[in-house]
Amino acid sequence: MSDNTVPAALPPAPDVIRAASAELIVTDLAAARSFYVDVLRLVVTEEDENAIYLRAFEDYLHHSLVLRKGPVAACAALSYRVRSEAELDVAETYYKALGVDVRRLPAGTKRGIGEIVQVQDPLGFPIEFFYGAEHVERFTQRYDVHGAGAIARLDHFNVVTPDIPAAQKYYEGLGFKVSEDIEDDEQTVYAAWMYRKSTVHDVALTGGDGPRMHHIAFSTNERHQILHICDQLGALRRSDAIERGPGRHGVSNAFYLYLRDPDGHRIEIYTQDYYTGDPDNPVIRWDVHDNQRRDWWGTPVVPSWYSEASTVLDLDGHPAELVERKDSSEAAVTIGADGFSYTRADETRSDGSAGPGSGRSGEVQGVKLGHQV
Ligand code: 4SX
Ligand code: CA
Ligand code: FE2
């Protein structure tokens, strides 16, 4: 965070419902259209020569993704829906108290969307809050147009930020709760998953130089739809769009696939995480050295997934200033020169030295690690 501390006494935070839409700047609108519409079959609500407004089959608000033509690939907005129009005033007062750039955009500034409160949040991201939105046809039962890889709705954002505990504290102030995280036994936190809706996350925080946008995730209802997207990309000789997966996440338990769009923006297709809506939903803490944390089958994470992410814009449309991560990086401690990881915590490592699980109880900061054997 640029100003590192959240003031002690803040006005009430806006009531966020969920991650609702994103805006990506793309350099070649036709190439982006081919990827998102012809391949992924997102539905075009509206388009012109500068922008395409897209939604998934279960979305009934005007759009969940905007592709806008621009000179440099970037993320221009991550949008959260708030519970009512009145929450926009709450958001304005809250972010003014946080001392960040806040703007109000009149209804219709963004097609199909009512009034927007736009902020550059304390982490440096361009965030929008809205309630009003035009309703459009919900294609839930239009199986005749779904195809075999039907994408149901937008699920979450994943953002890269240098200081995970500080970012977590900021999002807790906004009413988000942690479902899972990745840490080590030296109090370094590498990533955290946080939610408002009753799933594993609306936003995930990934440790690294930031602000950068790591990915936007859409969900399907079933795993086979993800497999079909892979088969289709192969058939189209576009398998180079597949960056990581398909696989089963450790964190979240969801089935996953990561794609890179023609501008390099990372899109995840994700399905079947679990319910988190009770107030005492247990937090799962993963050891960074657990080889199953990010892929339940132990499939290695490709280096690009850790290192590459999209530029984000400030509210004037300029690339946001990057802040370097000071803590160790997850890639360095797991796949770098000194990295190690284990499948069974209590066995010795392949080089014969004591495994990370030996001599300790599988506890991190007094909390039982998730899924340790
Ligand atoms: O790679 S992880 O298994 O940690 C993971 C990454 C879990 C859930 C996600 O949505 C994600 O992007
Ligand atoms: Ca460490
Ligand atoms: Fe994700």
Tab-separated table of N, CA and C in Angstrom, residues 7-148:
chain	number	residue	atom	x	y	z
A	7	PRO	N	-6.684	4.490	8.304
A	7	PRO	CA	-6.975	5.310	9.486
A	7	PRO	C	-7.820	4.540	10.501
A	8	ALA	N	-7.574	4.796	11.778
A	8	ALA	CA	-8.226	4.022	12.847
A	8	ALA	C	-9.747	4.142	12.802
A	9	ALA	N	-10.253	5.387	12.745
A	9	ALA	CA	-11.701	5.560	12.733
A	9	ALA	C	-12.156	5.953	11.342
A	10	LEU	N	-12.855	5.049	10.691
A	10	LEU	CA	-13.335	5.296	9.340
A	10	LEU	C	-14.847	5.323	9.349
A	11	PRO	N	-15.451	6.072	8.425
A	11	PRO	CA	-16.907	5.947	8.266
A	11	PRO	C	-17.260	4.532	7.802
A	12	PRO	N	-18.557	4.167	7.833
A	12	PRO	CA	-18.933	2.810	7.434
A	12	PRO	C	-18.513	2.492	5.998
A	13	ALA	N	-18.142	1.241	5.762
A	13	ALA	CA	-17.748	0.798	4.427
A	13	ALA	C	-18.997	0.454	3.616
A	14	PRO	N	-18.932	0.607	2.292
A	14	PRO	CA	-20.081	0.237	1.457
A	14	PRO	C	-20.337	-1.270	1.515
A	15	ASP	N	-21.607	-1.626	1.350
A	15	ASP	CA	-22.022	-3.038	1.399
A	15	ASP	C	-21.838	-3.645	0.001
A	16	VAL	N	-20.719	-4.334	-0.183
A	16	VAL	CA	-20.395	-4.946	-1.475
A	16	VAL	C	-21.114	-6.283	-1.570
A	17	ILE	N	-21.747	-6.556	-2.724
A	17	ILE	CA	-22.391	-7.860	-2.921
A	17	ILE	C	-21.392	-8.859	-3.488
A	18	ARG	N	-20.694	-8.435	-4.555
A	18	ARG	CA	-19.865	-9.419	-5.273
A	18	ARG	C	-19.018	-8.722	-6.329
A	19	ALA	N	-18.012	-9.435	-6.812
A	19	ALA	CA	-17.278	-9.045	-8.018
A	19	ALA	C	-18.243	-9.160	-9.184
A	20	ALA	N	-18.372	-8.082	-9.984
A	20	ALA	CA	-19.446	-8.086	-10.981
A	20	ALA	C	-18.984	-7.882	-12.418
A	21	SER	N	-17.932	-7.100	-12.631
A	21	SER	CA	-17.482	-6.922	-14.015
A	21	SER	C	-16.067	-6.362	-14.040
A	22	ALA	N	-15.457	-6.418	-15.213
A	22	ALA	CA	-14.103	-5.902	-15.388
A	22	ALA	C	-14.006	-5.231	-16.742
A	23	GLU	N	-13.068	-4.289	-16.845
A	23	GLU	CA	-12.817	-3.650	-18.143
A	23	GLU	C	-11.354	-3.826	-18.510
A	24	LEU	N	-11.132	-4.422	-19.674
A	24	LEU	CA	-9.775	-4.659	-20.172
A	24	LEU	C	-9.523	-3.798	-21.390
A	25	ILE	N	-8.355	-3.175	-21.426
A	25	ILE	CA	-7.924	-2.466	-22.624
A	25	ILE	C	-7.187	-3.474	-23.506
A	26	VAL	N	-7.634	-3.582	-24.752
A	26	VAL	CA	-7.032	-4.515	-25.706
A	26	VAL	C	-6.521	-3.724	-26.904
A	27	THR	N	-5.442	-4.203	-27.511
A	27	THR	CA	-4.828	-3.423	-28.597
A	27	THR	C	-5.424	-3.764	-29.957
A	28	ASP	N	-6.042	-4.940	-30.068
A	28	ASP	CA	-6.639	-5.368	-31.336
A	28	ASP	C	-8.026	-5.913	-31.011
A	29	LEU	N	-9.033	-5.061	-31.217
A	29	LEU	CA	-10.395	-5.417	-30.804
A	29	LEU	C	-10.927	-6.635	-31.565
A	30	ALA	N	-10.555	-6.752	-32.843
A	30	ALA	CA	-11.029	-7.893	-33.642
A	30	ALA	C	-10.431	-9.201	-33.125
A	31	ALA	N	-9.136	-9.164	-32.767
A	31	ALA	CA	-8.493	-10.373	-32.239
A	31	ALA	C	-9.104	-10.748	-30.891
A	32	ALA	N	-9.371	-9.729	-30.071
A	32	ALA	CA	-9.985	-9.989	-28.766
A	32	ALA	C	-11.397	-10.545	-28.956
A	33	ARG	N	-12.147	-9.998	-29.920
A	33	ARG	CA	-13.500	-10.485	-30.175
A	33	ARG	C	-13.479	-11.955	-30.576
A	34	SER	N	-12.521	-12.308	-31.426
A	34	SER	CA	-12.412	-13.697	-31.869
A	34	SER	C	-12.183	-14.624	-30.667
A	35	PHE	N	-11.330	-14.198	-29.732
A	35	PHE	CA	-11.047	-15.028	-28.552
A	35	PHE	C	-12.270	-15.118	-27.630
A	36	TYR	N	-12.845	-13.982	-27.254
A	36	TYR	CA	-13.909	-13.984	-26.236
A	36	TYR	C	-15.278	-14.390	-26.794
A	37	VAL	N	-15.511	-14.086	-28.060
A	37	VAL	CA	-16.845	-14.362	-28.620
A	37	VAL	C	-16.846	-15.659	-29.429
A	38	ASP	N	-15.910	-15.789	-30.388
A	38	ASP	CA	-15.931	-16.975	-31.244
A	38	ASP	C	-15.469	-18.213	-30.491
A	39	VAL	N	-14.446	-18.076	-29.630
A	39	VAL	CA	-13.932	-19.250	-28.927
A	39	VAL	C	-14.656	-19.455	-27.596
A	40	LEU	N	-14.643	-18.445	-26.731
A	40	LEU	CA	-15.246	-18.633	-25.399
A	40	LEU	C	-16.771	-18.465	-25.411
A	41	ARG	N	-17.314	-17.968	-26.486
A	41	ARG	CA	-18.765	-17.826	-26.656
A	41	ARG	C	-19.431	-16.941	-25.617
A	42	LEU	N	-18.715	-15.914	-25.162
A	42	LEU	CA	-19.407	-14.915	-24.347
A	42	LEU	C	-20.415	-14.204	-25.251
A	43	VAL	N	-21.475	-13.706	-24.644
A	43	VAL	CA	-22.582	-13.099	-25.394
A	43	VAL	C	-22.320	-11.598	-25.550
A	44	VAL	N	-22.462	-11.096	-26.767
A	44	VAL	CA	-22.296	-9.653	-27.018
A	44	VAL	C	-23.619	-8.951	-26.703
A	45	THR	N	-23.596	-8.092	-25.674
A	45	THR	CA	-24.793	-7.293	-25.379
A	45	THR	C	-24.849	-6.094	-26.316
A	46	GLU	N	-23.703	-5.446	-26.517
A	46	GLU	CA	-23.604	-4.263	-27.383
A	46	GLU	C	-22.168	-4.156	-27.847
A	47	GLU	N	-21.966	-3.539	-28.993
A	47	GLU	CA	-20.587	-3.265	-29.425
A	47	GLU	C	-20.560	-2.107	-30.410
A	48	ASP	N	-19.423	-1.441	-30.452
A	48	ASP	CA	-19.183	-0.438	-31.493
A	48	ASP	C	-17.717	-0.552	-31.888
A	49	GLU	N	-17.203	0.432	-32.619
A	49	GLU	CA	-15.835	0.272	-33.133
A	49	GLU	C	-14.776	0.400	-32.031
A	50	ASN	N	-15.181	0.869	-30.842
A	50	ASN	CA	-14.210	1.050	-29.758
A	50	ASN	C	-14.346	0.064	-28.598
A	51	ALA	N	-15.499	-0.558	-28.461
A	51	ALA	CA	-15.712	-1.384	-27.268
A	51	ALA	C	-16.713	-2.505	-27.528
A	52	ILE	N	-16.533	-3.595	-26.791
A	52	ILE	CA	-17.468	-4.726	-26.834
A	52	ILE	C	-17.911	-5.009	-25.399
A	53	TYR	N	-19.222	-5.074	-25.190
A	53	TYR	CA	-19.786	-5.334	-23.867
A	53	TYR	C	-20.279	-6.777	-23.847
A	54	LEU	N	-19.695	-7.596	-22.986
A	54	LEU	CA	-19.943	-9.037	-23.000
A	54	LEU	C	-20.552	-9.525	-21.696
A	55	ARG	N	-21.273	-10.638	-21.791
A	55	ARG	CA	-21.760	-11.296	-20.584
A	55	ARG	C	-21.711	-12.797	-20.806
A	56	ALA	N	-21.830	-13.535	-19.711
A	56	ALA	CA	-21.869	-14.997	-19.787
A	56	ALA	C	-23.333	-15.439	-19.760
A	57	PHE	N	-23.579	-16.733	-19.961
A	57	PHE	CA	-24.950	-17.207	-20.176
A	57	PHE	C	-25.897	-16.980	-19.002
A	58	GLU	N	-25.391	-16.951	-17.788
A	58	GLU	CA	-26.291	-16.739	-16.648
A	58	GLU	C	-26.345	-15.285	-16.193
A	59	ASP	N	-25.467	-14.445	-16.747
A	59	ASP	CA	-25.485	-13.035	-16.363
A	59	ASP	C	-26.752	-12.382	-16.899
A	60	TYR	N	-27.390	-11.544	-16.088
A	60	TYR	CA	-28.562	-10.805	-16.570
A	60	TYR	C	-28.377	-9.299	-16.452
A	61	LEU	N	-27.270	-8.863	-15.851
A	61	LEU	CA	-26.931	-7.439	-15.947
A	61	LEU	C	-26.288	-7.214	-17.322
A	62	HIS	N	-26.269	-5.978	-17.752
A	62	HIS	CA	-25.844	-5.606	-19.106
A	62	HIS	C	-24.534	-6.275	-19.541
A	63	HIS	N	-23.540	-6.290	-18.667
A	63	HIS	CA	-22.270	-6.927	-19.045
A	63	HIS	C	-21.490	-7.349	-17.800
A	64	SER	N	-20.580	-8.294	-17.996
A	64	SER	CA	-19.634	-8.640	-16.933
A	64	SER	C	-18.198	-8.455	-17.414
A	65	LEU	N	-18.034	-8.097	-18.686
A	65	LEU	CA	-16.698	-7.819	-19.219
A	65	LEU	C	-16.811	-6.762	-20.317
A	66	VAL	N	-15.975	-5.739	-20.218
A	66	VAL	CA	-15.879	-4.743	-21.294
A	66	VAL	C	-14.490	-4.867	-21.904
A	67	LEU	N	-14.432	-4.992	-23.233
A	67	LEU	CA	-13.165	-4.930	-23.964
A	67	LEU	C	-13.142	-3.580	-24.648
A	68	ARG	N	-12.140	-2.774	-24.325
A	68	ARG	CA	-12.060	-1.446	-24.937
A	68	ARG	C	-10.740	-1.330	-25.686
A	69	LYS	N	-10.812	-0.781	-26.880
A	69	LYS	CA	-9.611	-0.630	-27.703
A	69	LYS	C	-8.734	0.479	-27.138
A	70	GLY	N	-7.437	0.209	-27.059
A	70	GLY	CA	-6.514	1.217	-26.547
A	70	GLY	C	-5.105	0.910	-27.007
A	71	PRO	N	-4.186	1.861	-26.765
A	71	PRO	CA	-2.829	1.724	-27.287
A	71	PRO	C	-1.982	0.676	-26.553
A	72	VAL	N	-2.279	0.436	-25.274
A	72	VAL	CA	-1.469	-0.481	-24.477
A	72	VAL	C	-2.400	-1.411	-23.695
A	73	ALA	N	-2.104	-2.709	-23.716
A	73	ALA	CA	-2.925	-3.672	-22.977
A	73	ALA	C	-2.892	-3.344	-21.491
A	74	ALA	N	-4.054	-3.305	-20.866
A	74	ALA	CA	-4.126	-2.957	-19.440
A	74	ALA	C	-5.491	-3.322	-18.889
A	75	CYS	N	-5.573	-3.280	-17.560
A	75	CYS	CA	-6.860	-3.435	-16.886
A	75	CYS	C	-7.298	-2.040	-16.451
A	76	ALA	N	-8.484	-1.615	-16.915
A	76	ALA	CA	-8.961	-0.260	-16.632
A	76	ALA	C	-9.935	-0.213	-15.470
A	77	ALA	N	-10.553	-1.335	-15.127
A	77	ALA	CA	-11.493	-1.328	-13.998
A	77	ALA	C	-11.814	-2.740	-13.529
A	78	LEU	N	-11.937	-2.850	-12.212
A	78	LEU	CA	-12.525	-4.034	-11.579
A	78	LEU	C	-13.746	-3.494	-10.851
A	79	SER	N	-14.927	-4.042	-11.138
A	79	SER	CA	-16.166	-3.456	-10.610
A	79	SER	C	-16.878	-4.381	-9.643
A	80	TYR	N	-17.222	-3.807	-8.495
A	80	TYR	CA	-18.011	-4.523	-7.500
A	80	TYR	C	-19.421	-3.957	-7.504
A	81	ARG	N	-20.419	-4.834	-7.365
A	81	ARG	CA	-21.780	-4.340	-7.219
A	81	ARG	C	-22.065	-4.147	-5.738
A	82	VAL	N	-22.687	-3.017	-5.394
A	82	VAL	CA	-23.103	-2.764	-4.006
A	82	VAL	C	-24.598	-3.017	-3.886
A	83	ARG	N	-25.096	-3.096	-2.629
A	83	ARG	CA	-26.449	-3.593	-2.395
A	83	ARG	C	-27.565	-2.637	-2.816
A	84	SER	N	-27.302	-1.336	-2.854
A	84	SER	CA	-28.333	-0.387	-3.258
A	84	SER	C	-27.660	0.884	-3.755
A	85	GLU	N	-28.443	1.731	-4.366
A	85	GLU	CA	-27.976	3.021	-4.852
A	85	GLU	C	-27.381	3.857	-3.700
A	86	ALA	N	-27.996	3.746	-2.510
A	86	ALA	CA	-27.541	4.536	-1.350
A	86	ALA	C	-26.106	4.182	-0.959
A	87	GLU	N	-25.668	2.975	-1.268
A	87	GLU	CA	-24.309	2.544	-0.912
A	87	GLU	C	-23.248	3.314	-1.698
A	88	LEU	N	-23.658	3.975	-2.777
A	88	LEU	CA	-22.686	4.771	-3.545
A	88	LEU	C	-22.215	5.970	-2.732
A	89	ASP	N	-23.157	6.601	-2.000
A	89	ASP	CA	-22.764	7.707	-1.118
A	89	ASP	C	-21.849	7.193	-0.010
A	90	VAL	N	-22.189	6.018	0.509
A	90	VAL	CA	-21.366	5.403	1.560
A	90	VAL	C	-19.954	5.176	1.026
A	91	ALA	N	-19.860	4.666	-0.207
A	91	ALA	CA	-18.548	4.396	-0.810
A	91	ALA	C	-17.758	5.693	-0.999
A	92	GLU	N	-18.440	6.737	-1.470
A	92	GLU	CA	-17.746	8.015	-1.704
A	92	GLU	C	-17.157	8.547	-0.395
A	93	THR	N	-17.969	8.563	0.657
A	93	THR	CA	-17.510	9.064	1.959
A	93	THR	C	-16.358	8.211	2.496
A	94	TYR	N	-16.484	6.893	2.332
A	94	TYR	CA	-15.476	5.963	2.853
A	94	TYR	C	-14.119	6.185	2.181
A	95	TYR	N	-14.121	6.253	0.848
A	95	TYR	CA	-12.836	6.377	0.149
A	95	TYR	C	-12.246	7.778	0.292
A	96	LYS	N	-13.117	8.788	0.445
A	96	LYS	CA	-12.570	10.125	0.723
A	96	LYS	C	-11.840	10.101	2.060
A	97	ALA	N	-12.407	9.404	3.045
A	97	ALA	CA	-11.745	9.287	4.359
A	97	ALA	C	-10.427	8.513	4.236
A	98	LEU	N	-10.362	7.587	3.294
A	98	LEU	CA	-9.112	6.836	3.076
A	98	LEU	C	-8.073	7.696	2.348
A	99	GLY	N	-8.510	8.828	1.811
A	99	GLY	CA	-7.574	9.761	1.185
A	99	GLY	C	-7.146	9.387	-0.224
A	100	VAL	N	-7.955	8.585	-0.915
A	100	VAL	CA	-7.572	8.194	-2.281
A	100	VAL	C	-8.399	8.975	-3.307
A	101	ASP	N	-8.007	8.858	-4.566
A	101	ASP	CA	-8.710	9.509	-5.673
A	101	ASP	C	-10.108	8.887	-5.821
A	102	VAL	N	-11.163	9.723	-5.729
A	102	VAL	CA	-12.556	9.256	-5.818
A	102	VAL	C	-13.281	10.101	-6.859
A	103	ARG	N	-14.016	9.468	-7.756
A	103	ARG	CA	-14.808	10.211	-8.744
A	103	ARG	C	-16.188	9.596	-8.871
A	104	ARG	N	-17.170	10.449	-9.190
A	104	ARG	CA	-18.525	9.952	-9.457
A	104	ARG	C	-18.810	10.100	-10.933
A	105	LEU	N	-19.212	9.004	-11.566
A	105	LEU	CA	-19.539	9.029	-12.990
A	105	LEU	C	-21.046	8.909	-13.123
A	106	PRO	N	-21.688	9.849	-13.847
A	106	PRO	CA	-23.146	9.786	-13.977
A	106	PRO	C	-23.608	8.518	-14.696
A	107	ALA	N	-24.870	8.128	-14.427
A	107	ALA	CA	-25.465	6.951	-15.071
A	107	ALA	C	-25.258	7.029	-16.577
A	108	GLY	N	-24.922	5.897	-17.165
A	108	GLY	CA	-24.772	5.839	-18.616
A	108	GLY	C	-23.366	6.140	-19.107
A	109	THR	N	-22.487	6.626	-18.202
A	109	THR	CA	-21.090	6.841	-18.607
A	109	THR	C	-20.537	5.527	-19.145
A	110	LYS	N	-20.868	4.452	-18.404
A	110	LYS	CA	-20.541	3.121	-18.908
A	110	LYS	C	-21.854	2.496	-19.356
A	111	ARG	N	-21.912	2.044	-20.596
A	111	ARG	CA	-23.185	1.561	-21.153
A	111	ARG	C	-23.860	0.517	-20.270
A	112	GLY	N	-25.158	0.709	-20.072
A	112	GLY	CA	-25.960	-0.266	-19.342
A	112	GLY	C	-25.825	-0.188	-17.835
A	113	ILE	N	-24.994	0.732	-17.338
A	113	ILE	CA	-24.719	0.803	-15.895
A	113	ILE	C	-25.156	2.167	-15.365
A	114	GLY	N	-25.731	2.172	-14.163
A	114	GLY	CA	-26.153	3.410	-13.508
A	114	GLY	C	-24.954	4.203	-13.012
A	115	GLU	N	-25.203	5.035	-12.012
A	115	GLU	CA	-24.130	5.867	-11.474
A	115	GLU	C	-23.002	4.979	-10.917
A	116	ILE	N	-21.765	5.480	-11.058
A	116	ILE	CA	-20.592	4.707	-10.610
A	116	ILE	C	-19.761	5.566	-9.668
A	117	VAL	N	-19.296	4.975	-8.575
A	117	VAL	CA	-18.237	5.600	-7.781
A	117	VAL	C	-16.947	4.884	-8.154
A	118	GLN	N	-16.008	5.687	-8.660
A	118	GLN	CA	-14.747	5.151	-9.174
A	118	GLN	C	-13.639	5.587	-8.211
A	119	VAL	N	-12.792	4.657	-7.811
A	119	VAL	CA	-11.693	5.013	-6.905
A	119	VAL	C	-10.399	4.356	-7.385
A	120	GLN	N	-9.274	4.966	-7.032
A	120	GLN	CA	-8.010	4.225	-7.100
A	120	GLN	C	-7.794	3.772	-5.665
A	121	ASP	N	-7.977	2.489	-5.410
A	121	ASP	CA	-8.003	2.026	-4.019
A	121	ASP	C	-6.614	2.132	-3.385
A	122	PRO	N	-6.513	1.943	-2.066
A	122	PRO	CA	-5.210	2.130	-1.406
A	122	PRO	C	-4.132	1.168	-1.917
A	123	LEU	N	-4.541	0.090	-2.613
A	123	LEU	CA	-3.574	-0.839	-3.198
A	123	LEU	C	-3.141	-0.379	-4.589
A	124	GLY	N	-3.826	0.666	-5.114
A	124	GLY	CA	-3.475	1.213	-6.422
A	124	GLY	C	-4.363	0.754	-7.569
A	125	PHE	N	-5.397	-0.036	-7.288
A	125	PHE	CA	-6.239	-0.577	-8.365
A	125	PHE	C	-7.388	0.364	-8.719
A	126	PRO	N	-7.760	0.391	-10.016
A	126	PRO	CA	-8.940	1.148	-10.438
A	126	PRO	C	-10.195	0.318	-10.135
A	127	ILE	N	-10.924	0.733	-9.115
A	127	ILE	CA	-12.084	-0.033	-8.636
A	127	ILE	C	-13.342	0.803	-8.848
A	128	GLU	N	-14.408	0.149	-9.288
A	128	GLU	CA	-15.693	0.825	-9.475
A	128	GLU	C	-16.742	0.164	-8.591
A	129	PHE	N	-17.669	0.990	-8.095
A	129	PHE	CA	-18.833	0.483	-7.359
A	129	PHE	C	-20.079	0.951	-8.091
A	130	PHE	N	-21.033	0.067	-8.295
A	130	PHE	CA	-22.287	0.448	-8.952
A	130	PHE	C	-23.409	-0.398	-8.365
A	131	TYR	N	-24.631	0.095	-8.519
A	131	TYR	CA	-25.789	-0.744	-8.224
A	131	TYR	C	-26.676	-0.857	-9.464
A	132	GLY	N	-27.074	0.299	-10.011
A	132	GLY	CA	-28.011	0.299	-11.133
A	132	GLY	C	-27.420	-0.359	-12.368
A	133	ALA	N	-28.212	-1.197	-13.006
A	133	ALA	CA	-27.758	-1.854	-14.227
A	133	ALA	C	-28.969	-2.303	-15.032
A	134	GLU	N	-28.854	-2.149	-16.329
A	134	GLU	CA	-29.904	-2.599	-17.248
A	134	GLU	C	-29.949	-4.131	-17.237
A	135	HIS	N	-31.171	-4.682	-17.144
A	135	HIS	CA	-31.311	-6.139	-17.222
A	135	HIS	C	-31.457	-6.573	-18.674
A	136	VAL	N	-30.792	-7.649	-19.005
A	136	VAL	CA	-30.880	-8.208	-20.354
A	136	VAL	C	-31.265	-9.684	-20.230
A	137	GLU	N	-31.527	-10.326	-21.353
A	137	GLU	CA	-31.985	-11.720	-21.291
A	137	GLU	C	-30.936	-12.615	-20.638
A	138	ARG	N	-31.428	-13.437	-19.701
A	138	ARG	CA	-30.557	-14.408	-19.044
A	138	ARG	C	-30.693	-15.728	-19.813
A	139	PHE	N	-29.575	-16.197	-20.346
A	139	PHE	CA	-29.582	-17.341	-21.266
A	139	PHE	C	-29.419	-18.692	-20.554
A	140	THR	N	-29.801	-18.747	-19.276
A	140	THR	CA	-29.583	-19.969	-18.494
A	140	THR	C	-30.051	-21.230	-19.218
A	141	GLN	N	-31.239	-21.176	-19.792
A	141	GLN	CA	-31.762	-22.399	-20.417
A	141	GLN	C	-31.663	-22.392	-21.935
A	142	ARG	N	-30.873	-21.459	-22.479
A	142	ARG	CA	-30.697	-21.441	-23.940
A	142	ARG	C	-29.608	-22.436	-24.340
A	143	TYR	N	-29.877	-23.716	-24.028
A	143	TYR	CA	-28.914	-24.778	-24.333
A	143	TYR	C	-28.619	-24.853	-25.828
A	144	ASP	N	-29.567	-24.336	-26.626
A	144	ASP	CA	-29.366	-24.359	-28.072
A	144	ASP	C	-28.208	-23.466	-28.514
A	145	VAL	N	-27.851	-22.470	-27.696
A	145	VAL	CA	-26.721	-21.614	-28.071
A	145	VAL	C	-25.495	-21.801	-27.172
A	146	HIS	N	-25.642	-22.567	-26.082
A	146	HIS	CA	-24.527	-22.692	-25.131
A	146	HIS	C	-23.273	-23.302	-25.750
A	147	GLY	N	-23.430	-24.335	-26.552
A	147	GLY	CA	-22.263	-25.109	-26.945
A	147	GLY	C	-21.777	-25.910	-25.749
A	148	ALA	N	-20.733	-26.712	-25.966
A	148	ALA	CA	-20.304	-27.666	-24.933
A	148	ALA	C	-19.400	-27.030	-23.879
